[in-house]
Amino acid sequence: MTLEAVLLVGGQGTRLRPLTIATPKPMLAVAGVPLLTHQLARLAAAGVTHAVLGTSYQAHVFADHFGDGSALGLELEYVTEADPLGTGGGIRNVADRLRAGPDDPVLVLNGDVLSGHSLRTQLAEHRRVGATVTLHLVEVTDARAFGCVPLDADGRVTAFLEKMDAPVTNLINAGCYVFTRRLIDDIPCGRPVSVERETFPALVAAGARVQGYVESAYWLDLGTPAAFVTGSADLVTGKVPSPALPGPAGDYLVLPGAAVAADSALTGGSSVGRGCRVEEGAWIDRSVLLDGAAIGGGSLVRSSIVGRRSTVGDGCVLTDAVLGDDVIVGAGNELLAGIRLFPGAVLDEGAVRFSSDLA
Ligand code: GDD
Ligand code: MG
């Protein structure tokens, strides 16, 4: 039997701006390849042969990169929403591309999650209980930013509470579902639908078998800069294994065509993209340098993301910084505490400093 997957990749990625101005979130490079490549490689390894991408924002970027999917051993199709239809609407919108029979399982995944859980075990649990839909759940310390999902003793979902201030449990929706095909066809067509706010609560209310599959493997939603940096570092170091990692796991990853000075330091799972330059005495710690970025001599870049073709001059300090594409940072700047620079921004030498040596 062919196993199919739907990937929801139509979101705007607003929390990751300015990186997502030119690139949709699932296409941002994480440990050297687009986040979506890691997901697609995992799906292929789990036996998926046909995947449909539900796109909207920056839709062309996906097809331009992946084409027919053959490089990943998958048959890929793309369906674009002219106006975003939400998560449920996006799933419904690809229904006519699916080949699964009404009772067959179809995997559905949020396109911004890194997960080490077993897709095969989740599928087996779905079949074992004869569920309508089976949700992968993980435990987090703060459930407020997620879908909160209480269960009964048999693992049945008793409520689906999207983003609430006072979560009733720390079990959350991990954004990977097994849908029975029939349910996809039952989602209303041609209007926005949220599976989290509409479909799942309605199924629970109607007494359908909505099953929770709890597996606390590695899991991270890469939707914020801090999580993005963490996810990339965890892939580079091998904390979360990926069949798509373009090199051996270790302290750092350097892609072909990058020039790294011998006395610079790359630590903490940093990744250095194609055509990057890292000059003498620079220290790149737990950071992501996207393709073509350049870091000047003696600069420290920590827990930061440097956009494509952006240049950072000598003697700079970047901590928790996010630089969009084509930014120019002059020498001697200190960019700390979550600062974000938009594409094309130019900072003069020493324009931003916090040190006591400020004359
Ligand atoms: N096709 C399409 N159309 N995709 C969309 C749309 C849309 O209108 N809106 C969002 N998406 C995609 C995004 O690209 C992303 O991959 C996925 O759906 C989830 O959207 P996010 O914006 O990342 O949602 P979230 O992180 O706030 O919450 C979701 O994920 C959490 C786990 O990471 C929810 O599913 C939560 O319940 C869940 O806990
Ligand atoms: Mg998300």
Short mmCIF file of C-alpha atoms and ligand atoms in Angstrom, two decimals:
data_model
loop_
_atom_site.label_atom_id
_atom_site.label_comp_id
_atom_site.label_asym_id
_atom_site.label_seq_id
_atom_site.Cartn_x
_atom_site.Cartn_y
_atom_site.Cartn_z
CA MET A 1 0.00 0.00 0.00
CA THR A 2 1.27 3.48 -0.76
CA LEU A 3 1.64 5.71 2.25
CA GLU A 4 0.83 9.38 1.74
CA ALA A 5 1.53 12.58 3.62
CA VAL A 6 0.21 16.12 3.56
CA LEU A 7 2.50 18.94 4.67
CA LEU A 8 1.07 22.23 5.85
CA VAL A 9 3.53 24.85 4.69
CA GLY A 10 1.36 27.87 3.96
CA GLY A 11 1.95 29.97 7.08
CA GLN A 12 3.64 33.38 6.98
CA GLY A 13 6.20 32.65 9.68
CA THR A 14 5.71 36.10 11.23
CA ARG A 15 7.59 35.26 14.44
CA LEU A 16 10.68 34.55 12.34
CA ARG A 17 10.68 37.83 10.48
CA PRO A 18 12.80 39.20 8.88
CA LEU A 19 14.13 35.77 7.82
CA THR A 20 10.73 34.85 6.39
CA ILE A 21 10.34 37.94 4.22
CA ALA A 22 11.95 36.24 1.21
CA THR A 23 11.82 32.62 2.34
CA PRO A 24 8.87 30.71 3.80
CA LYS A 25 9.64 29.26 7.23
CA PRO A 26 9.83 25.58 6.16
CA MET A 27 12.38 26.55 3.48
CA LEU A 28 14.83 28.26 5.84
CA ALA A 29 18.10 26.36 6.02
CA VAL A 30 18.46 24.43 9.26
CA ALA A 31 21.77 22.57 9.55
CA GLY A 32 22.51 23.22 5.90
CA VAL A 33 19.26 22.19 4.18
CA PRO A 34 15.68 23.50 4.33
CA LEU A 35 13.80 22.46 7.46
CA LEU A 36 11.31 20.75 5.16
CA THR A 37 14.07 18.56 3.70
CA HIS A 38 14.65 17.03 7.14
CA GLN A 39 10.93 16.31 7.43
CA LEU A 40 10.59 14.89 3.93
CA ALA A 41 13.63 12.65 4.43
CA ARG A 42 12.09 11.30 7.64
CA LEU A 43 8.82 10.66 5.85
CA ALA A 44 10.58 8.81 3.04
CA ALA A 45 12.48 6.73 5.60
CA ALA A 46 9.16 5.81 7.23
CA GLY A 47 7.78 4.49 3.93
CA VAL A 48 5.94 7.53 2.56
CA THR A 49 6.04 7.54 -1.25
CA HIS A 50 3.68 10.40 -2.16
CA ALA A 51 3.50 13.76 -0.40
CA VAL A 52 1.38 16.81 -1.14
CA LEU A 53 2.44 20.26 0.01
CA GLY A 54 -0.33 22.69 0.95
CA THR A 55 1.26 26.02 0.10
CA SER A 56 0.15 29.63 0.18
CA TYR A 57 2.76 32.19 1.27
CA GLN A 58 5.71 32.28 -1.20
CA ALA A 59 4.36 29.14 -2.85
CA HIS A 60 6.79 29.04 -5.79
CA VAL A 61 9.84 28.63 -3.53
CA PHE A 62 8.86 25.04 -2.66
CA ALA A 63 8.42 23.75 -6.21
CA ASP A 64 11.52 25.62 -7.41
CA HIS A 65 13.60 23.78 -4.84
CA PHE A 66 12.09 20.29 -4.66
CA GLY A 67 10.61 19.83 -8.15
CA ASP A 68 9.05 16.39 -8.51
CA GLY A 69 10.72 15.19 -5.29
CA SER A 70 12.71 12.42 -6.97
CA ALA A 71 15.97 13.57 -5.32
CA LEU A 72 14.36 12.62 -2.01
CA GLY A 73 12.85 9.40 -3.29
CA LEU A 74 9.34 10.87 -3.08
CA GLU A 75 6.65 11.88 -5.51
CA LEU A 76 5.84 15.47 -4.58
CA GLU A 77 2.84 17.59 -5.56
CA TYR A 78 1.95 21.17 -4.70
CA VAL A 79 -1.44 22.77 -4.18
CA THR A 80 -1.57 26.53 -3.60
CA GLU A 81 -4.22 28.48 -1.70
CA ALA A 82 -4.73 31.89 -3.30
CA ASP A 83 -5.98 33.11 0.09
CA PRO A 84 -4.79 31.14 3.10
CA LEU A 85 -7.39 28.55 4.13
CA GLY A 86 -5.97 27.76 7.57
CA THR A 87 -4.74 24.35 8.65
CA GLY A 88 -8.00 22.45 8.02
CA GLY A 89 -8.76 24.32 4.82
CA GLY A 90 -5.24 23.60 3.61
CA ILE A 91 -5.68 19.87 4.23
CA ARG A 92 -9.10 19.81 2.50
CA ASN A 93 -7.66 21.75 -0.42
CA VAL A 94 -5.25 18.92 -1.35
CA ALA A 95 -7.86 16.12 -1.04
CA ASP A 96 -8.24 15.56 -4.77
CA ARG A 97 -4.53 14.72 -5.06
CA LEU A 98 -4.71 11.92 -2.49
CA ARG A 99 -4.97 8.32 -3.62
CA ALA A 100 -5.73 6.67 -0.28
CA GLY A 101 -9.03 4.82 0.07
CA PRO A 102 -11.68 6.15 2.52
CA ASP A 103 -10.47 3.97 5.43
CA ASP A 104 -6.74 4.34 4.77
CA PRO A 105 -4.45 6.46 6.96
CA VAL A 106 -2.91 9.71 5.67
CA LEU A 107 -0.12 11.46 7.59
CA VAL A 108 -0.56 15.22 8.05
CA LEU A 109 2.27 17.36 9.40
CA ASN A 110 2.86 20.95 10.35
CA GLY A 111 5.79 22.11 8.25
CA ASP A 112 7.82 23.76 11.01
CA VAL A 113 8.43 20.94 13.47
CA LEU A 114 11.47 18.77 14.13
CA SER A 115 10.49 15.50 15.71
CA GLY A 116 12.30 12.29 16.47
CA HIS A 117 9.18 10.26 17.24
CA SER A 118 8.29 7.04 15.46
CA LEU A 119 5.83 7.66 12.62
CA ARG A 120 5.38 3.92 12.22
CA THR A 121 4.40 3.47 15.87
CA GLN A 122 1.95 6.37 15.61
CA LEU A 123 0.40 4.72 12.53
CA ALA A 124 0.22 1.38 14.35
CA GLU A 125 -1.56 3.03 17.31
CA HIS A 126 -4.06 4.64 14.90
CA ARG A 127 -4.86 1.24 13.40
CA ARG A 128 -4.93 -0.56 16.76
CA VAL A 129 -7.70 1.61 18.18
CA GLY A 130 -9.48 2.21 14.86
CA ALA A 131 -9.27 5.97 15.43
CA THR A 132 -10.73 8.64 13.18
CA VAL A 133 -7.63 10.73 13.78
CA THR A 134 -4.53 10.12 15.92
CA LEU A 135 -2.52 13.06 17.25
CA HIS A 136 1.12 12.90 18.26
CA LEU A 137 1.39 14.56 21.68
CA VAL A 138 4.41 15.65 23.68
CA GLU A 139 4.83 17.04 27.17
CA VAL A 140 6.16 20.57 27.56
CA THR A 141 6.76 22.74 30.62
CA ASP A 142 4.64 25.64 29.33
CA ALA A 143 1.68 24.65 27.17
CA ARG A 144 0.27 28.14 26.59
CA ALA A 145 1.66 28.59 23.06
CA PHE A 146 0.30 25.26 21.84
CA GLY A 147 -2.81 23.14 21.48
CA CYS A 148 -3.48 21.67 24.90
CA VAL A 149 -4.79 18.08 24.71
CA PRO A 150 -6.13 16.25 27.81
CA LEU A 151 -6.60 12.46 27.55
CA ASP A 152 -8.58 9.81 29.38
CA ALA A 153 -7.03 6.58 30.67
CA ASP A 154 -7.39 4.89 27.26
CA GLY A 155 -5.57 7.68 25.46
CA ARG A 156 -8.76 9.20 24.06
CA VAL A 157 -8.65 12.95 23.53
CA THR A 158 -11.26 14.54 25.81
CA ALA A 159 -10.82 18.16 24.66
CA PHE A 160 -8.73 20.21 22.24
CA LEU A 161 -7.87 23.61 23.65
CA GLU A 162 -5.81 25.75 21.28
CA LYS A 163 -3.53 28.32 22.95
CA MET A 164 -5.10 28.94 26.33
CA ASP A 165 -3.79 31.05 29.22
CA ALA A 166 -4.36 28.42 31.90
CA PRO A 167 -3.57 25.04 30.31
CA VAL A 168 -5.28 22.07 31.94
CA THR A 169 -2.40 19.72 31.08
CA ASN A 170 1.18 19.92 29.81
CA LEU A 171 0.41 17.48 27.00
CA ILE A 172 0.33 19.37 23.73
CA ASN A 173 -0.45 18.78 20.09
CA ALA A 174 2.90 18.12 18.39
CA GLY A 175 1.54 18.91 14.91
CA CYS A 176 1.73 15.41 13.36
CA TYR A 177 -1.53 13.61 12.71
CA VAL A 178 -2.79 10.39 11.20
CA PHE A 179 -6.09 11.18 9.52
CA THR A 180 -8.46 8.52 8.23
CA ARG A 181 -8.86 9.63 4.61
CA ARG A 182 -12.63 9.94 4.91
CA LEU A 183 -12.23 12.68 7.52
CA ILE A 184 -10.20 14.82 5.11
CA ASP A 185 -13.06 14.72 2.58
CA ASP A 186 -15.49 15.71 5.36
CA ILE A 187 -13.72 19.02 6.10
CA PRO A 188 -15.80 21.87 4.62
CA CYS A 189 -14.50 23.00 1.24
CA GLY A 190 -13.68 26.48 -0.04
CA ARG A 191 -13.50 28.43 3.23
CA PRO A 192 -10.91 28.82 5.98
CA VAL A 193 -10.99 26.04 8.57
CA SER A 194 -8.72 25.51 11.57
CA VAL A 195 -8.28 21.87 12.55
CA GLU A 196 -7.23 23.08 16.00
CA ARG A 197 -10.17 25.42 16.66
CA GLU A 198 -12.91 23.73 14.62
CA THR A 199 -12.32 20.19 13.33
CA PHE A 200 -10.77 18.54 16.40
CA PRO A 201 -13.11 20.13 19.00
CA ALA A 202 -16.13 19.17 16.86
CA LEU A 203 -14.96 15.56 16.53
CA VAL A 204 -14.45 15.30 20.28
CA ALA A 205 -17.89 16.81 20.92
CA ALA A 206 -19.46 14.32 18.49
CA GLY A 207 -17.87 11.38 20.32
CA ALA A 208 -15.54 10.37 17.47
CA ARG A 209 -12.45 8.38 18.36
CA VAL A 210 -9.75 11.03 18.53
CA GLN A 211 -6.68 9.28 19.87
CA GLY A 212 -3.60 10.71 21.54
CA TYR A 213 -0.24 9.09 20.77
CA VAL A 214 2.21 10.24 23.44
CA GLU A 215 5.86 9.83 22.62
CA SER A 216 8.39 12.10 24.26
CA ALA A 217 11.16 11.84 21.71
CA TYR A 218 13.04 14.96 20.62
CA TRP A 219 10.49 17.59 19.61
CA LEU A 220 10.71 21.27 18.73
CA ASP A 221 8.56 23.82 16.89
CA LEU A 222 11.05 26.05 15.07
CA GLY A 223 8.71 29.02 14.86
CA THR A 224 10.79 31.53 16.87
CA PRO A 225 14.43 32.66 16.49
CA ALA A 226 15.46 31.03 19.77
CA ALA A 227 13.89 27.71 18.78
CA PHE A 228 15.32 27.97 15.28
CA VAL A 229 18.86 28.34 16.62
CA THR A 230 18.31 25.47 19.05
CA GLY A 231 16.85 23.18 16.39
CA SER A 232 19.70 23.83 14.00
CA ALA A 233 22.34 23.21 16.68
CA ASP A 234 20.59 19.99 17.75
CA LEU A 235 20.65 18.69 14.18
CA VAL A 236 24.31 19.61 13.73
CA THR A 237 25.37 17.90 16.96
CA GLY A 238 23.20 14.86 16.28
CA LYS A 239 20.95 15.37 19.30
CA VAL A 240 18.13 14.90 16.81
CA PRO A 241 19.28 12.56 14.05
CA SER A 242 18.29 13.44 10.48
CA PRO A 243 18.86 11.39 7.34
CA ALA A 244 19.21 14.72 5.48
CA LEU A 245 22.12 16.17 7.50
CA PRO A 246 24.73 17.13 4.84
CA GLY A 247 27.78 15.88 6.73
CA PRO A 248 28.76 14.01 9.88
CA ALA A 249 27.22 15.17 13.19
CA GLY A 250 29.63 17.16 15.36
CA ASP A 251 30.39 20.53 16.96
CA TYR A 252 29.84 22.37 13.71
CA LEU A 253 28.82 21.95 10.10
CA VAL A 254 30.61 23.75 7.26
CA LEU A 255 29.01 23.57 3.81
CA PRO A 256 30.99 23.39 0.58
CA GLY A 257 32.49 26.63 -0.66
CA ALA A 258 32.76 28.25 2.79
CA ALA A 259 36.12 29.71 3.83
CA VAL A 260 36.84 29.42 7.54
CA ALA A 261 40.09 30.89 8.91
CA ALA A 262 42.27 28.37 10.69
CA ASP A 263 42.37 30.28 13.99
CA SER A 264 38.63 30.95 14.20
CA ALA A 265 36.36 28.84 16.41
CA LEU A 266 33.12 27.09 15.49
CA THR A 267 31.29 25.63 18.49
CA GLY A 268 27.95 24.58 19.93
CA GLY A 269 26.48 23.09 16.74
CA SER A 270 27.03 26.15 14.57
CA SER A 271 26.32 25.85 10.89
CA VAL A 272 28.20 27.76 8.19
CA GLY A 273 26.45 27.93 4.81
CA ARG A 274 27.72 27.74 1.26
CA GLY A 275 30.09 30.52 0.28
CA CYS A 276 30.35 31.96 3.82
CA ARG A 277 33.54 33.60 5.11
CA VAL A 278 34.71 33.46 8.71
CA GLU A 279 37.85 35.49 9.35
CA GLU A 280 40.76 35.19 11.80
CA GLY A 281 39.94 35.04 15.46
CA ALA A 282 36.16 35.03 14.96
CA TRP A 283 34.09 32.82 17.24
CA ILE A 284 30.80 31.40 15.98
CA ASP A 285 28.91 29.72 18.81
CA ARG A 286 25.52 27.96 18.47
CA SER A 287 24.69 30.09 15.46
CA VAL A 288 23.44 29.81 11.91
CA LEU A 289 25.27 31.57 9.08
CA LEU A 290 23.08 31.37 5.99
CA ASP A 291 24.63 31.08 2.54
CA GLY A 292 27.10 33.80 1.60
CA ALA A 293 27.31 35.43 5.05
CA ALA A 294 30.67 36.86 6.15
CA ILE A 295 31.96 37.40 9.69
CA GLY A 296 34.92 39.71 10.27
CA GLY A 297 38.04 39.07 12.29
CA GLY A 298 37.70 38.83 16.07
CA SER A 299 33.89 38.99 16.03
CA LEU A 300 31.78 36.89 18.38
CA VAL A 301 28.48 35.51 17.04
CA ARG A 302 26.45 33.66 19.65
CA SER A 303 22.95 32.11 19.40
CA SER A 304 22.32 34.27 16.35
CA ILE A 305 21.14 33.90 12.77
CA VAL A 306 22.93 35.80 10.00
CA GLY A 307 20.97 36.12 6.76
CA ARG A 308 22.14 35.35 3.25
CA ARG A 309 24.98 37.53 1.94
CA SER A 310 25.00 39.64 5.10
CA THR A 311 28.37 40.90 6.29
CA VAL A 312 29.49 41.58 9.83
CA GLY A 313 32.64 43.69 10.22
CA ASP A 314 35.63 43.11 12.47
CA GLY A 315 35.32 43.14 16.25
CA CYS A 316 31.52 42.87 16.48
CA VAL A 317 29.51 41.07 19.14
CA LEU A 318 26.19 39.46 18.20
CA THR A 319 24.11 37.68 20.83
CA ASP A 320 20.55 36.42 20.15
CA ALA A 321 20.54 38.59 17.04
CA VAL A 322 18.63 37.97 13.82
CA LEU A 323 19.98 39.58 10.66
CA GLY A 324 17.90 39.43 7.49
CA ASP A 325 19.46 39.00 4.05
CA ASP A 326 21.96 41.51 2.62
CA VAL A 327 22.54 43.38 5.88
CA ILE A 328 25.82 45.26 6.33
CA VAL A 329 27.08 45.65 9.89
CA GLY A 330 30.15 47.87 10.18
CA ALA A 331 33.05 47.01 12.48
CA GLY A 332 32.75 47.29 16.25
CA ASN A 333 28.96 46.99 16.64
CA GLU A 334 27.35 45.18 19.57
CA LEU A 335 24.02 43.65 18.64
CA LEU A 336 22.52 42.04 21.71
CA ALA A 337 19.31 40.72 23.22
CA GLY A 338 17.11 39.74 20.35
CA ILE A 339 17.83 42.64 18.02
CA ARG A 340 16.49 42.12 14.47
CA LEU A 341 17.81 43.88 11.40
CA PHE A 342 15.67 43.93 8.27
CA PRO A 343 17.00 43.00 4.83
CA GLY A 344 19.38 45.54 3.37
CA ALA A 345 19.90 47.41 6.66
CA VAL A 346 23.26 49.15 6.99
CA LEU A 347 24.90 49.89 10.33
CA ASP A 348 27.87 52.25 10.35
CA GLU A 349 31.04 51.32 12.17
CA GLY A 350 30.49 51.38 15.93
CA ALA A 351 26.91 52.64 15.60
CA VAL A 352 25.55 50.37 18.32
CA ARG A 353 27.65 49.87 21.44
CA PHE A 354 26.81 49.11 25.05
CA SER A 355 30.26 48.69 26.57
CA SER A 356 31.69 50.86 29.30
CA ASP A 357 34.44 51.92 26.92
CA LEU A 358 31.90 54.15 25.21
CA ALA A 359 33.71 57.45 25.18
N1 GDD B 1 -1.50 25.55 3.74
C1 GDD B 1 -1.59 26.30 4.83
N2 GDD B 1 -2.54 27.29 4.89
N3 GDD B 1 -0.74 26.08 5.85
C2 GDD B 1 -0.85 26.87 6.95
C3 GDD B 1 -1.80 27.90 7.07
C4 GDD B 1 -2.70 28.12 5.97
O1 GDD B 1 -3.56 29.00 5.97
N4 GDD B 1 -1.65 28.49 8.29
C5 GDD B 1 -0.64 27.84 8.90
N5 GDD B 1 -0.14 26.87 8.09
C6 GDD B 1 0.95 25.94 8.38
C7 GDD B 1 2.23 26.64 8.82
O2 GDD B 1 3.07 26.87 7.71
C8 GDD B 1 2.84 25.64 9.80
O3 GDD B 1 3.68 24.71 9.14
C9 GDD B 1 1.64 24.89 10.36
O4 GDD B 1 0.54 25.15 9.48
C10 GDD B 1 1.28 25.35 11.78
O5 GDD B 1 1.17 26.75 11.80
P1 GDD B 1 1.92 27.62 12.91
O6 GDD B 1 1.62 29.04 12.61
O7 GDD B 1 3.32 27.21 13.02
O8 GDD B 1 1.08 27.21 14.19
P2 GDD B 1 1.54 27.18 15.72
O9 GDD B 1 2.95 26.71 15.84
O10 GDD B 1 1.19 28.48 16.34
O11 GDD B 1 0.54 26.06 16.33
C11 GDD B 1 0.38 24.80 15.72
O12 GDD B 1 1.48 23.94 15.98
C12 GDD B 1 1.67 23.62 17.38
C13 GDD B 1 2.84 22.65 17.46
O13 GDD B 1 3.97 23.16 16.88
C14 GDD B 1 -0.92 24.17 16.23
O14 GDD B 1 -1.15 23.01 15.49
C15 GDD B 1 -0.81 23.83 17.72
O15 GDD B 1 -1.96 23.13 18.15
C16 GDD B 1 0.40 22.97 17.97
O16 GDD B 1 0.57 22.73 19.37
MG MG B 2 4.49 26.32 14.53
#
